[in-house]
PDB file of C-alpha atoms in Angstrom:
ATOM      1  CA  GLN A1380      90.007   6.066  39.945  1.00 58.00           C
ATOM      2  CA  VAL A1381      90.001   2.839  37.928  1.00 76.00           C
ATOM      3  CA  GLN A1382      90.671   3.071  34.211  1.00 90.00           C
ATOM      4  CA  LEU A1383      89.980   0.338  31.670  1.00 94.00           C
ATOM      5  CA  VAL A1384      91.246   0.447  28.097  1.00 96.00           C
ATOM      6  CA  GLU A1385      90.059  -2.153  25.602  1.00 98.00           C
ATOM      7  CA  SER A1386      91.873  -2.799  22.334  1.00 98.00           C
ATOM      8  CA  GLY A1387      92.256  -5.378  19.589  1.00 98.00           C
ATOM      9  CA  GLY A1388      88.893  -5.173  17.868  1.00 98.00           C
ATOM     10  CA  GLY A1389      88.441  -4.925  14.146  1.00 98.00           C
ATOM     11  CA  LEU A1390      86.720  -6.240  11.046  1.00 98.00           C
ATOM     12  CA  VAL A1391      87.092  -9.948  10.266  1.00 98.00           C
ATOM     13  CA  GLN A1392      85.379 -12.505   8.081  1.00 98.00           C
ATOM     14  CA  ALA A1393      83.326 -15.318   9.569  1.00 98.00           C
ATOM     15  CA  GLY A1394      85.625 -18.048  10.830  1.00 98.00           C
ATOM     16  CA  GLY A1395      88.425 -15.632  11.626  1.00 98.00           C
ATOM     17  CA  SER A1396      90.069 -14.768  14.936  1.00 98.00           C
ATOM     18  CA  LEU A1397      90.800 -11.737  17.085  1.00 98.00           C
ATOM     19  CA  ARG A1398      92.527 -11.243  20.417  1.00 98.00           C
ATOM     20  CA  LEU A1399      91.168  -8.477  22.631  1.00 98.00           C
ATOM     21  CA  SER A1400      93.166  -6.868  25.425  1.00 98.00           C
ATOM     22  CA  CYS A1401      92.020  -4.996  28.515  1.00 97.00           C
ATOM     23  CA  ALA A1402      94.555  -2.823  30.301  1.00 96.00           C
ATOM     24  CA  ALA A1403      93.469  -1.971  33.837  1.00 93.00           C
ATOM     25  CA  SER A1404      94.806   0.563  36.285  1.00 89.00           C
ATOM     26  CA  GLY A1405      94.290   0.541  40.018  1.00 76.00           C
ATOM     27  CA  SER A1406      95.515  -1.418  42.965  1.00 71.00           C
ATOM     28  CA  HIS A1407      94.888  -5.077  43.724  1.00 83.00           C
ATOM     29  CA  PHE A1408      94.179  -6.138  40.150  1.00 89.00           C
ATOM     30  CA  SER A1409      95.489  -9.600  40.979  1.00 89.00           C
ATOM     31  CA  ILE A1410      92.677 -10.283  43.459  1.00 89.00           C
ATOM     32  CA  ASN A1411      89.868  -8.782  41.380  1.00 93.00           C
ATOM     33  CA  PRO A1412      87.464 -10.897  39.376  1.00 95.00           C
ATOM     34  CA  MET A1413      87.221  -9.660  35.798  1.00 96.00           C
ATOM     35  CA  ALA A1414      84.858 -10.186  32.898  1.00 98.00           C
ATOM     36  CA  TRP A1415      84.289  -9.428  29.240  1.00 98.00           C
ATOM     37  CA  TYR A1416      80.927  -8.051  28.147  1.00 98.00           C
ATOM     38  CA  ARG A1417      79.481  -7.181  24.764  1.00 98.00           C
ATOM     39  CA  GLN A1418      76.656  -5.065  23.451  1.00 98.00           C
ATOM     40  CA  ALA A1419      75.225  -5.582  19.980  1.00 97.00           C
ATOM     41  CA  PRO A1420      73.052  -2.985  18.233  1.00 92.00           C
ATOM     42  CA  GLY A1421      69.557  -2.990  19.687  1.00 94.00           C
ATOM     43  CA  LYS A1422      70.448  -5.414  22.468  1.00 96.00           C
ATOM     44  CA  GLN A1423      71.321  -5.212  26.136  1.00 96.00           C
ATOM     45  CA  ARG A1424      74.868  -5.644  27.352  1.00 97.00           C
ATOM     46  CA  GLU A1425      75.595  -9.290  28.147  1.00 97.00           C
ATOM     47  CA  LEU A1426      78.350 -11.005  30.068  1.00 98.00           C
ATOM     48  CA  VAL A1427      80.461 -13.111  27.714  1.00 98.00           C
ATOM     49  CA  ALA A1428      83.235 -14.540  29.886  1.00 98.00           C
ATOM     50  CA  HIS A1429      84.320 -14.307  33.509  1.00 98.00           C
ATOM     51  CA  ILE A1430      87.557 -15.101  35.296  1.00 98.00           C
ATOM     52  CA  THR A1431      88.173 -15.226  39.035  1.00 97.00           C
ATOM     53  CA  SER A1432      91.346 -14.138  40.780  1.00 93.00           C
ATOM     54  CA  GLY A1433      92.222 -17.832  40.992  1.00 92.00           C
ATOM     55  CA  GLY A1434      91.795 -18.380  37.260  1.00 95.00           C
ATOM     56  CA  THR A1435      88.447 -20.161  37.188  1.00 97.00           C
ATOM     57  CA  THR A1436      86.618 -19.294  33.969  1.00 98.00           C
ATOM     58  CA  THR A1437      83.008 -19.338  32.828  1.00 98.00           C
ATOM     59  CA  TYR A1438      81.418 -18.515  29.483  1.00 98.00           C
ATOM     60  CA  VAL A1439      78.043 -17.781  28.036  1.00 98.00           C
ATOM     61  CA  ASP A1440      76.819 -20.807  26.078  1.00 98.00           C
ATOM     62  CA  SER A1441      77.024 -19.058  22.725  1.00 98.00           C
ATOM     63  CA  VAL A1442      80.825 -18.678  22.907  1.00 98.00           C
ATOM     64  CA  LYS A1443      81.846 -21.891  24.674  1.00 98.00           C
ATOM     65  CA  GLY A1444      84.565 -23.696  22.777  1.00 98.00           C
ATOM     66  CA  ARG A1445      85.378 -20.623  20.699  1.00 98.00           C
ATOM     67  CA  PHE A1446      86.466 -17.905  23.174  1.00 98.00           C
ATOM     68  CA  THR A1447      89.116 -18.082  25.896  1.00 98.00           C
ATOM     69  CA  ILE A1448      89.482 -15.557  28.710  1.00 98.00           C
ATOM     70  CA  SER A1449      92.823 -15.156  30.463  1.00 98.00           C
ATOM     71  CA  ARG A1450      94.743 -12.673  32.586  1.00 97.00           C
ATOM     72  CA  ASP A1451      98.323 -11.628  33.247  1.00 95.00           C
ATOM     73  CA  ASN A1452      98.370 -10.097  36.700  1.00 93.00           C
ATOM     74  CA  SER A1453     101.978  -8.928  36.353  1.00 92.00           C
ATOM     75  CA  LYS A1454     100.818  -6.677  33.500  1.00 94.00           C
ATOM     76  CA  ASN A1455      97.396  -5.746  34.913  1.00 94.00           C
ATOM     77  CA  THR A1456      95.970  -7.028  31.649  1.00 96.00           C
ATOM     78  CA  MET A1457      93.154  -9.364  30.659  1.00 97.00           C
ATOM     79  CA  TYR A1458      92.627 -11.004  27.277  1.00 98.00           C
ATOM     80  CA  LEU A1459      89.868 -12.549  25.214  1.00 98.00           C
ATOM     81  CA  GLN A1460      90.969 -14.893  22.447  1.00 98.00           C
ATOM     82  CA  MET A1461      88.112 -15.140  19.950  1.00 98.00           C
ATOM     83  CA  ASN A1462      88.223 -17.952  17.388  1.00 98.00           C
ATOM     84  CA  SER A1463      85.722 -19.198  14.804  1.00 98.00           C
ATOM     85  CA  LEU A1464      83.993 -15.846  14.843  1.00 98.00           C
ATOM     86  CA  LYS A1465      80.400 -15.597  13.666  1.00 98.00           C
ATOM     87  CA  PRO A1466      78.385 -12.598  12.457  1.00 98.00           C
ATOM     88  CA  GLU A1467      76.353 -12.917  15.669  1.00 97.00           C
ATOM     89  CA  ASP A1468      79.512 -11.984  17.617  1.00 98.00           C
ATOM     90  CA  THR A1469      79.408  -8.474  16.150  1.00 98.00           C
ATOM     91  CA  ALA A1470      79.263  -6.040  19.072  1.00 98.00           C
ATOM     92  CA  VAL A1471      81.194  -3.537  21.123  1.00 98.00           C
ATOM     93  CA  TYR A1472      83.241  -5.481  23.657  1.00 98.00           C
ATOM     94  CA  TYR A1473      83.953  -4.134  27.139  1.00 98.00           C
ATOM     95  CA  CYS A1474      85.908  -5.342  30.143  1.00 97.00           C
ATOM     96  CA  ASN A1475      85.081  -4.659  33.769  1.00 96.00           C
ATOM     97  CA  ASP A1476      85.196  -5.949  37.297  1.00 95.00           C
ATOM     98  CA  PRO A1477      81.693  -7.429  37.616  1.00 95.00           C
ATOM     99  CA  ARG A1478      81.427  -6.105  41.155  1.00 94.00           C
ATOM    100  CA  TYR A1479      81.371  -2.585  39.690  1.00 92.00           C
ATOM    101  CA  ALA A1480      79.354  -3.246  36.528  1.00 93.00           C
ATOM    102  CA  SER A1481      76.335  -1.405  37.896  1.00 93.00           C
ATOM    103  CA  LEU A1482      78.326   1.840  38.127  1.00 93.00           C
ATOM    104  CA  PRO A1483      78.096   3.820  34.859  1.00 91.00           C
ATOM    105  CA  GLY A1484      81.444   5.500  35.452  1.00 91.00           C
ATOM    106  CA  SER A1485      83.260   2.173  35.695  1.00 92.00           C
ATOM    107  CA  TRP A1486      83.090   1.404  31.958  1.00 94.00           C
ATOM    108  CA  GLY A1487      85.693   2.173  29.338  1.00 95.00           C
ATOM    109  CA  GLN A1488      85.174   3.000  25.679  1.00 96.00           C
ATOM    110  CA  GLY A1489      85.028  -0.595  24.473  1.00 98.00           C
ATOM    111  CA  THR A1490      86.403  -2.004  21.238  1.00 98.00           C
ATOM    112  CA  GLN A1491      84.321  -2.735  18.147  1.00 98.00           C
ATOM    113  CA  VAL A1492      84.264  -6.252  16.729  1.00 98.00           C
ATOM    114  CA  THR A1493      82.596  -6.686  13.355  1.00 98.00           C
ATOM    115  CA  VAL A1494      82.278 -10.110  11.726  1.00 98.00           C
ATOM    116  CA  SER A1495      81.157 -10.240   8.115  1.00 98.00           C
ATOM    117  CA  SER A1496      79.425 -13.206   6.509  1.00 94.00           C
TER     118      SER A1496
END
């Protein structure tokens, strides 16, 4: 049973910053790819940032230059540093291993990010 716990969300003004954390349980975290996703009201869940076990990162175009994904394998934890936040970033943010994203039971509760204009 894999458990994912997201934290660090909150209410910020446009231009502000937040750092999200994802605490993961389970074996072999260090060799798992991981990703951050978000779901805004009325929209489908989208992949925001991805990191391989080797540390290679990719981002959706809308967050490039503003968000940074990272991981600390010794702590089984992944992070998303979010800078220069925009109202369009408002969403519930989730973490997951993208290999299991199609499994409904693989998702945690998410953490709400609200950016006011």
